[in-house]
Amino acid sequence: MEANENRKTMLSGIQPSGDLHLGNYLGAIKNWGGRSEEFDCFYFMADLHAITVRQNPADLRRRTLTQLAQYIACGLDPEKNTLFIQSHVHQHAELGWVLNCYTMFGELSRMTQFKDKSAKHADNINGGLFTYPSLMAADILLYQPDYVPVGADQKQHVELTRNIVQRFNGVYGDVFKMPEFYSTKEGARIMCLTTPENKMSKSAPEGCVFLMEKPEDIARKFKRAVTDSDTERCVRYDPEGKPGVSNLMNIYAAVTGRSMEEIEREFDGKGYGAFKPAVGDAVIELLRPIREETERILADKAYLESVYRTGAERAARVAERTLRKVYKKVGFIPH
Ligand code: TRP
């Protein structure tokens, strides 16, 4: 991969705090692969962020490596994308510290993710959970990206990053490039199969389809998916009135590439009994090669290691340039 001054840069990360699921894939990762033709892309496993909530060390290790294997299996070519593990690039923690000193207590207090997570983990409201967004700003700004493709729930953190850029550049000149939030709206927003009002999430496992899940479990989850209690019992797209059916239609559309009208026609007069297993089968066939490829890659430890080593080296070269500039600007003695 050649650095090219004219190409735009993109960066995103996912915390290895849970196993990747269909929502991560259809909403985000699926769209990352094709971008490397147009952009310089950096994708990482945010393991430093993951420990803001207590993790079992063995699970964290397993999930981090599995996530990397899954990125590759989902079509992210490590030759064309820089794939790395956040903790391997020490510049993240270092710039994170500096940016902490340019982020206001009031700003951090207003972050909705902090408020949500503090409520959920009331016994472990640690400093890292509070300063999480400054570290995320560092993740972003080290690579001077043009765009940060993340879900709507992360928009507030990107906005905060933009405030930090303005504050920092206001004092020291043009150090950081101003990044833009890049809405992943081309990706489908996949909802929970059992509570379709909520986003699909690992915290409701019966409503969530994991990428590594066995076909029989996927089939069961789709058979039990909540459809709607309306009386017409037909497959019709109506996100307000029929959130369960509409979510299944979104999934089916994303997997098969069919439009809502085509899906309505396909299941006209057939009812939910035929529709739900059909969506399940389509998802099983979508995930089968991804699961098999992930398993194949995971079994090849040497390959996986070479990917994350090369990725970290490539990332560190870019990150170090930015960090050095920052250290100089704030008045640290070069060593
Ligand atoms: N906070 C993001 C999430 O929970 C993960 C993340 C960490 C991230 N650092 C990032 C995303 C930098 C984009 C850019 O989804």
GROMACS .gro file of C-alpha atoms and ligand atoms in nm:
model
  350
    1MET     CA    1   0.000   0.000   0.000
    2GLU     CA    2   0.156   0.328  -0.109
    3ALA     CA    3   0.096   0.643   0.087
    4ASN     CA    4  -0.055   0.890  -0.152
    5GLU     CA    5  -0.090   1.254  -0.058
    6ASN     CA    6  -0.405   1.297  -0.265
    7ARG     CA    7  -0.596   1.010  -0.116
    8LYS     CA    8  -0.831   1.073   0.171
    9THR     CA    9  -0.794   0.884   0.494
   10MET     CA   10  -1.054   0.695   0.697
   11LEU     CA   11  -1.033   0.540   1.037
   12SER     CA   12  -1.259   0.337   1.259
   13GLY     CA   13  -1.243   0.090   1.545
   14ILE     CA   14  -1.458  -0.156   1.734
   15GLN     CA   15  -1.406  -0.255   2.097
   16PRO     CA   16  -1.337  -0.627   2.142
   17SER     CA   17  -1.568  -0.627   2.442
   18GLY     CA   18  -1.818  -0.863   2.279
   19ASP     CA   19  -1.838  -1.105   1.990
   20LEU     CA   20  -1.915  -0.941   1.656
   21HIS     CA   21  -2.271  -0.983   1.536
   22LEU     CA   22  -2.490  -0.936   1.231
   23GLY     CA   23  -2.556  -0.572   1.325
   24ASN     CA   24  -2.182  -0.497   1.326
   25TYR     CA   25  -2.143  -0.670   0.992
   26LEU     CA   26  -2.441  -0.532   0.796
   27GLY     CA   27  -2.423  -0.191   0.965
   28ALA     CA   28  -2.049  -0.133   0.939
   29ILE     CA   29  -1.783  -0.388   0.847
   30LYS     CA   30  -1.947  -0.501   0.522
   31ASN     CA   31  -1.905  -0.150   0.384
   32TRP     CA   32  -1.548  -0.105   0.497
   33GLY     CA   33  -1.394  -0.350   0.250
   34GLY     CA   34  -1.469  -0.167  -0.072
   35ARG     CA   35  -1.337   0.165   0.056
   36SER     CA   36  -0.971   0.081   0.029
   37GLU     CA   37  -0.981   0.154  -0.345
   38GLU     CA   38  -1.060   0.515  -0.274
   39PHE     CA   39  -0.924   0.581   0.076
   40ASP     CA   40  -0.630   0.500   0.298
   41CYS     CA   41  -0.808   0.299   0.563
   42PHE     CA   42  -0.711   0.227   0.923
   43TYR     CA   43  -0.921  -0.019   1.125
   44PHE     CA   44  -0.831  -0.130   1.473
   45MET     CA   45  -0.944  -0.336   1.772
   46ALA     CA   46  -1.000  -0.085   2.055
   47ASP     CA   47  -0.867  -0.300   2.338
   48LEU     CA   48  -0.755   0.000   2.546
   49HIS     CA   49  -1.115   0.118   2.542
   50ALA     CA   50  -1.248  -0.228   2.623
   51ILE     CA   51  -1.091  -0.230   2.972
   52THR     CA   52  -1.297   0.072   3.081
   53VAL     CA   53  -1.541  -0.207   3.167
   54ARG     CA   54  -1.395  -0.506   3.354
   55GLN     CA   55  -1.288  -0.782   3.112
   56ASN     CA   56  -1.184  -1.139   3.166
   57PRO     CA   57  -0.824  -1.140   3.027
   58ALA     CA   58  -0.853  -1.470   2.839
   59ASP     CA   59  -1.180  -1.359   2.678
   60LEU     CA   60  -1.031  -1.024   2.581
   61ARG     CA   61  -0.737  -1.196   2.412
   62ARG     CA   62  -0.962  -1.441   2.229
   63ARG     CA   63  -1.203  -1.171   2.113
   64THR     CA   64  -0.927  -0.940   1.995
   65LEU     CA   65  -0.773  -1.207   1.772
   66THR     CA   66  -1.112  -1.333   1.656
   67GLN     CA   67  -1.215  -0.980   1.565
   68LEU     CA   68  -0.902  -0.935   1.358
   69ALA     CA   69  -0.963  -1.267   1.180
   70GLN     CA   70  -1.323  -1.159   1.122
   71TYR     CA   71  -1.221  -0.825   0.973
   72ILE     CA   72  -1.015  -1.018   0.720
   73ALA     CA   73  -1.284  -1.281   0.661
   74CYS     CA   74  -1.537  -1.002   0.602
   75GLY     CA   75  -1.327  -0.873   0.314
   76LEU     CA   76  -1.076  -0.632   0.465
   77ASP     CA   77  -0.759  -0.715   0.278
   78PRO     CA   78  -0.464  -0.651   0.513
   79GLU     CA   79  -0.252  -0.555   0.214
   80LYS     CA   80  -0.490  -0.273   0.130
   81ASN     CA   81  -0.602  -0.171   0.479
   82THR     CA   82  -0.400  -0.104   0.791
   83LEU     CA   83  -0.539  -0.344   1.050
   84PHE     CA   84  -0.397  -0.322   1.399
   85ILE     CA   85  -0.448  -0.369   1.771
   86GLN     CA   86  -0.475  -0.038   1.955
   87SER     CA   87  -0.251  -0.136   2.249
   88HIS     CA   88   0.030  -0.228   2.006
   89VAL     CA   89   0.064   0.134   1.902
   90HIS     CA   90   0.177   0.310   2.220
   91GLN     CA   91   0.119   0.653   2.067
   92HIS     CA   92  -0.255   0.614   2.136
   93ALA     CA   93  -0.209   0.609   2.513
   94GLU     CA   94   0.046   0.890   2.493
   95LEU     CA   95  -0.161   1.128   2.284
   96GLY     CA   96  -0.463   1.025   2.492
   97TRP     CA   97  -0.291   1.165   2.799
   98VAL     CA   98  -0.205   1.493   2.627
   99LEU     CA   99  -0.558   1.535   2.496
  100ASN     CA  100  -0.699   1.471   2.844
  101CYS     CA  101  -0.539   1.801   2.932
  102TYR     CA  102  -0.728   1.970   2.648
  103THR     CA  103  -1.066   1.819   2.724
  104MET     CA  104  -1.292   1.983   2.978
  105PHE     CA  105  -1.453   1.810   3.274
  106GLY     CA  106  -1.786   1.960   3.170
  107GLU     CA  107  -1.756   1.823   2.816
  108LEU     CA  108  -1.681   1.472   2.940
  109SER     CA  109  -1.966   1.493   3.190
  110ARG     CA  110  -2.212   1.556   2.910
  111MET     CA  111  -2.128   1.243   2.709
  112THR     CA  112  -2.435   1.022   2.691
  113GLN     CA  113  -2.229   0.704   2.658
  114PHE     CA  114  -2.056   0.790   2.988
  115LYS     CA  115  -2.390   0.847   3.155
  116ASP     CA  116  -2.534   0.522   3.016
  117LYS     CA  117  -2.230   0.313   3.107
  118SER     CA  118  -2.204   0.466   3.456
  119ALA     CA  119  -2.564   0.370   3.519
  120LYS     CA  120  -2.499   0.019   3.390
  121HIS     CA  121  -2.172  -0.036   3.576
  122ALA     CA  122  -2.244   0.162   3.892
  123ASP     CA  123  -1.984  -0.037   4.087
  124ASN     CA  124  -1.701   0.056   3.849
  125ILE     CA  125  -1.728   0.418   3.739
  126ASN     CA  126  -1.356   0.455   3.679
  127GLY     CA  127  -1.148   0.739   3.542
  128GLY     CA  128  -1.097   0.560   3.213
  129LEU     CA  129  -1.468   0.539   3.153
  130PHE     CA  130  -1.484   0.914   3.204
  131THR     CA  131  -1.188   1.003   2.980
  132TYR     CA  132  -1.276   0.742   2.716
  133PRO     CA  133  -1.360   1.018   2.461
  134SER     CA  134  -1.016   1.185   2.492
  135LEU     CA  135  -0.853   0.853   2.408
  136MET     CA  136  -1.092   0.812   2.117
  137ALA     CA  137  -0.994   1.162   2.000
  138ALA     CA  138  -0.631   1.049   2.013
  139ASP     CA  139  -0.712   0.733   1.812
  140ILE     CA  140  -0.860   0.954   1.546
  141LEU     CA  141  -0.622   1.249   1.539
  142LEU     CA  142  -0.300   1.045   1.528
  143TYR     CA  143  -0.390   0.946   1.170
  144GLN     CA  144  -0.519   1.286   1.052
  145PRO     CA  145  -0.821   1.121   0.887
  146ASP     CA  146  -1.074   1.303   0.672
  147TYR     CA  147  -1.361   1.078   0.777
  148VAL     CA  148  -1.456   0.868   1.077
  149PRO     CA  149  -1.727   0.617   0.985
  150VAL     CA  150  -1.911   0.525   1.304
  151GLY     CA  151  -2.265   0.461   1.417
  152ALA     CA  152  -2.491   0.740   1.536
  153ASP     CA  153  -2.416   0.647   1.899
  154GLN     CA  154  -2.055   0.761   1.846
  155LYS     CA  155  -2.135   1.091   1.680
  156GLN     CA  156  -2.110   1.284   2.006
  157HIS     CA  157  -1.754   1.157   2.054
  158VAL     CA  158  -1.657   1.270   1.705
  159GLU     CA  159  -1.810   1.611   1.779
  160LEU     CA  160  -1.602   1.630   2.096
  161THR     CA  161  -1.294   1.539   1.892
  162ARG     CA  162  -1.371   1.831   1.663
  163ASN     CA  163  -1.393   2.064   1.964
  164ILE     CA  164  -1.055   1.939   2.083
  165VAL     CA  165  -0.907   2.008   1.738
  166GLN     CA  166  -1.042   2.360   1.744
  167ARG     CA  167  -0.908   2.423   2.093
  168PHE     CA  168  -0.567   2.271   2.027
  169ASN     CA  169  -0.515   2.424   1.685
  170GLY     CA  170  -0.636   2.757   1.825
  171VAL     CA  171  -0.341   2.759   2.062
  172TYR     CA  172  -0.068   2.586   1.857
  173GLY     CA  173  -0.156   2.638   1.491
  174ASP     CA  174  -0.256   2.376   1.236
  175VAL     CA  175  -0.153   2.057   1.413
  176PHE     CA  176  -0.459   1.837   1.358
  177LYS     CA  177  -0.673   1.796   1.053
  178MET     CA  178  -1.043   1.850   1.128
  179PRO     CA  179  -1.214   1.507   1.094
  180GLU     CA  180  -1.569   1.463   0.971
  181PHE     CA  181  -1.827   1.227   1.113
  182TYR     CA  182  -1.917   0.986   0.833
  183SER     CA  183  -2.260   0.845   0.882
  184THR     CA  184  -2.270   0.473   0.812
  185LYS     CA  185  -2.624   0.511   0.684
  186GLU     CA  186  -2.553   0.309   0.372
  187GLY     CA  187  -2.524   0.025   0.622
  188ALA     CA  188  -2.848  -0.122   0.748
  189ARG     CA  189  -2.952  -0.045   1.104
  190ILE     CA  190  -3.026  -0.390   1.242
  191MET     CA  191  -3.253  -0.423   1.542
  192CYS     CA  192  -3.288  -0.687   1.812
  193LEU     CA  193  -3.486  -0.996   1.700
  194THR     CA  194  -3.677  -1.020   2.026
  195THR     CA  195  -3.717  -0.648   2.110
  196PRO     CA  196  -3.712  -0.476   1.771
  197GLU     CA  197  -3.732  -0.132   1.934
  198ASN     CA  198  -3.367  -0.176   2.041
  199LYS     CA  199  -3.053  -0.200   1.833
  200MET     CA  200  -2.920  -0.554   1.795
  201SER     CA  201  -2.677  -0.598   2.083
  202LYS     CA  202  -2.472  -0.869   2.250
  203SER     CA  203  -2.640  -0.779   2.578
  204ALA     CA  204  -2.964  -0.939   2.453
  205PRO     CA  205  -2.815  -1.262   2.315
  206GLU     CA  206  -3.142  -1.430   2.212
  207GLY     CA  207  -3.217  -1.133   1.986
  208CYS     CA  208  -2.865  -1.118   1.850
  209VAL     CA  209  -2.703  -1.328   1.576
  210PHE     CA  210  -2.329  -1.364   1.625
  211LEU     CA  211  -2.101  -1.403   1.322
  212MET     CA  212  -1.957  -1.728   1.458
  213GLU     CA  213  -2.288  -1.880   1.555
  214LYS     CA  214  -2.386  -2.233   1.446
  215PRO     CA  215  -2.650  -2.260   1.170
  216GLU     CA  216  -2.898  -2.440   1.397
  217ASP     CA  217  -2.878  -2.161   1.655
  218ILE     CA  218  -2.926  -1.897   1.388
  219ALA     CA  219  -3.228  -2.085   1.254
  220ARG     CA  220  -3.377  -2.105   1.603
  221LYS     CA  221  -3.333  -1.734   1.668
  222PHE     CA  222  -3.506  -1.640   1.343
  223LYS     CA  223  -3.790  -1.882   1.403
  224ARG     CA  224  -3.847  -1.719   1.741
  225ALA     CA  225  -3.804  -1.365   1.613
  226VAL     CA  226  -4.079  -1.132   1.725
  227THR     CA  227  -4.319  -1.042   1.450
  228ASP     CA  228  -4.595  -0.803   1.520
  229SER     CA  229  -4.919  -0.845   1.699
  230ASP     CA  230  -5.121  -0.681   1.424
  231THR     CA  231  -5.394  -0.891   1.271
  232GLU     CA  232  -5.303  -0.873   0.902
  233ARG     CA  233  -5.002  -1.105   0.945
  234CYS     CA  234  -4.855  -1.019   0.610
  235VAL     CA  235  -4.503  -0.922   0.510
  236ARG     CA  236  -4.525  -0.549   0.461
  237TYR     CA  237  -4.265  -0.280   0.526
  238ASP     CA  238  -4.385  -0.044   0.798
  239PRO     CA  239  -4.110   0.039   1.050
  240GLU     CA  240  -4.352   0.231   1.276
  241GLY     CA  241  -4.644  -0.009   1.282
  242LYS     CA  242  -4.456  -0.337   1.222
  243PRO     CA  243  -4.105  -0.297   1.367
  244GLY     CA  244  -4.038  -0.672   1.397
  245VAL     CA  245  -4.133  -0.763   1.041
  246SER     CA  246  -3.966  -0.450   0.904
  247ASN     CA  247  -3.642  -0.540   1.081
  248LEU     CA  248  -3.651  -0.890   0.929
  249MET     CA  249  -3.718  -0.731   0.591
  250ASN     CA  250  -3.419  -0.497   0.639
  251ILE     CA  251  -3.200  -0.797   0.715
  252TYR     CA  252  -3.334  -0.992   0.416
  253ALA     CA  253  -3.288  -0.689   0.189
  254ALA     CA  254  -2.931  -0.631   0.308
  255VAL     CA  255  -2.841  -0.997   0.259
  256THR     CA  256  -3.011  -1.063  -0.074
  257GLY     CA  257  -2.994  -0.716  -0.229
  258ARG     CA  258  -3.369  -0.724  -0.295
  259SER     CA  259  -3.593  -0.422  -0.255
  260MET     CA  260  -3.881  -0.404  -0.009
  261GLU     CA  261  -4.134  -0.431  -0.293
  262GLU     CA  262  -3.965  -0.744  -0.424
  263ILE     CA  263  -3.970  -0.897  -0.077
  264GLU     CA  264  -4.337  -0.809  -0.027
  265ARG     CA  265  -4.416  -0.974  -0.360
  266GLU     CA  266  -4.205  -1.281  -0.282
  267PHE     CA  267  -4.399  -1.349   0.039
  268ASP     CA  268  -4.737  -1.227  -0.075
  269GLY     CA  269  -5.001  -1.454   0.078
  270LYS     CA  270  -4.739  -1.669   0.253
  271GLY     CA  271  -4.743  -1.519   0.602
  272TYR     CA  272  -4.474  -1.516   0.870
  273GLY     CA  273  -4.437  -1.894   0.889
  274ALA     CA  274  -4.258  -1.899   0.553
  275PHE     CA  275  -4.089  -1.562   0.587
  276LYS     CA  276  -3.898  -1.606   0.912
  277PRO     CA  277  -3.714  -1.929   0.817
  278ALA     CA  278  -3.634  -1.781   0.475
  279VAL     CA  279  -3.458  -1.487   0.642
  280GLY     CA  280  -3.280  -1.732   0.872
  281ASP     CA  281  -3.159  -1.942   0.578
  282ALA     CA  282  -3.033  -1.636   0.391
  283VAL     CA  283  -2.837  -1.526   0.699
  284ILE     CA  284  -2.697  -1.876   0.752
  285GLU     CA  285  -2.568  -1.881   0.394
  286LEU     CA  286  -2.428  -1.529   0.429
  287LEU     CA  287  -2.238  -1.613   0.747
  288ARG     CA  288  -2.121  -1.963   0.657
  289PRO     CA  289  -1.820  -1.858   0.445
  290ILE     CA  290  -1.733  -1.579   0.690
  291ARG     CA  291  -1.732  -1.824   0.981
  292GLU     CA  292  -1.531  -2.084   0.792
  293GLU     CA  293  -1.278  -1.829   0.674
  294THR     CA  294  -1.247  -1.686   1.027
  295GLU     CA  295  -1.178  -2.033   1.164
  296ARG     CA  296  -0.921  -2.099   0.894
  297ILE     CA  297  -0.740  -1.771   0.968
  298LEU     CA  298  -0.756  -1.824   1.346
  299ALA     CA  299  -0.589  -2.162   1.304
  300ASP     CA  300  -0.298  -1.995   1.122
  301LYS     CA  301  -0.136  -1.814   1.415
  302ALA     CA  302   0.174  -1.719   1.220
  303TYR     CA  303  -0.030  -1.544   0.954
  304LEU     CA  304  -0.244  -1.360   1.207
  305GLU     CA  305   0.065  -1.248   1.391
  306SER     CA  306   0.224  -1.120   1.072
  307VAL     CA  307  -0.091  -0.921   0.996
  308TYR     CA  308  -0.107  -0.745   1.331
  309ARG     CA  309   0.269  -0.686   1.341
  310THR     CA  310   0.275  -0.528   0.997
  311GLY     CA  311  -0.038  -0.331   1.078
  312ALA     CA  312   0.106  -0.194   1.401
  313GLU     CA  313   0.433  -0.095   1.230
  314ARG     CA  314   0.249   0.085   0.955
  315ALA     CA  315   0.016   0.257   1.201
  316ALA     CA  316   0.299   0.356   1.434
  317ARG     CA  317   0.490   0.526   1.154
  318VAL     CA  318   0.197   0.757   1.088
  319ALA     CA  319   0.107   0.798   1.456
  320GLU     CA  320   0.462   0.884   1.558
  321ARG     CA  321   0.478   1.175   1.314
  322THR     CA  322   0.171   1.331   1.472
  323LEU     CA  323   0.280   1.259   1.829
  324ARG     CA  324   0.622   1.414   1.775
  325LYS     CA  325   0.467   1.729   1.639
  326VAL     CA  326   0.232   1.750   1.939
  327TYR     CA  327   0.510   1.695   2.194
  328LYS     CA  328   0.713   1.970   2.033
  329LYS     CA  329   0.420   2.211   2.024
  330VAL     CA  330   0.329   2.169   2.389
  331GLY     CA  331   0.690   2.222   2.500
  332PHE     CA  332   0.837   1.877   2.572
  333ILE     CA  333   1.214   1.837   2.525
  334PRO     CA  334   1.288   1.610   2.225
  335HIS     CA  335   1.486   1.303   2.325
  336TRP     N1  336  -1.598   0.410   2.075
  336TRP     C1  337  -1.613   0.327   1.960
  336TRP     C2  338  -1.732   0.232   1.982
  336TRP     O1  339  -1.760   0.196   2.095
  336TRP     C3  340  -1.489   0.248   1.929
  336TRP     C4  341  -1.375   0.339   1.901
  336TRP     C5  342  -1.268   0.363   1.982
  336TRP     C6  343  -1.360   0.418   1.784
  336TRP     N2  344  -1.185   0.454   1.921
  336TRP     C7  345  -1.239   0.488   1.802
  336TRP     C8  346  -1.436   0.436   1.668
  336TRP     C9  347  -1.193   0.578   1.704
  336TRP    C10  348  -1.389   0.524   1.571
  336TRP    C11  349  -1.269   0.596   1.590
  336TRP     O2  350  -1.792   0.190   1.887
   0.00000   0.00000   0.00000
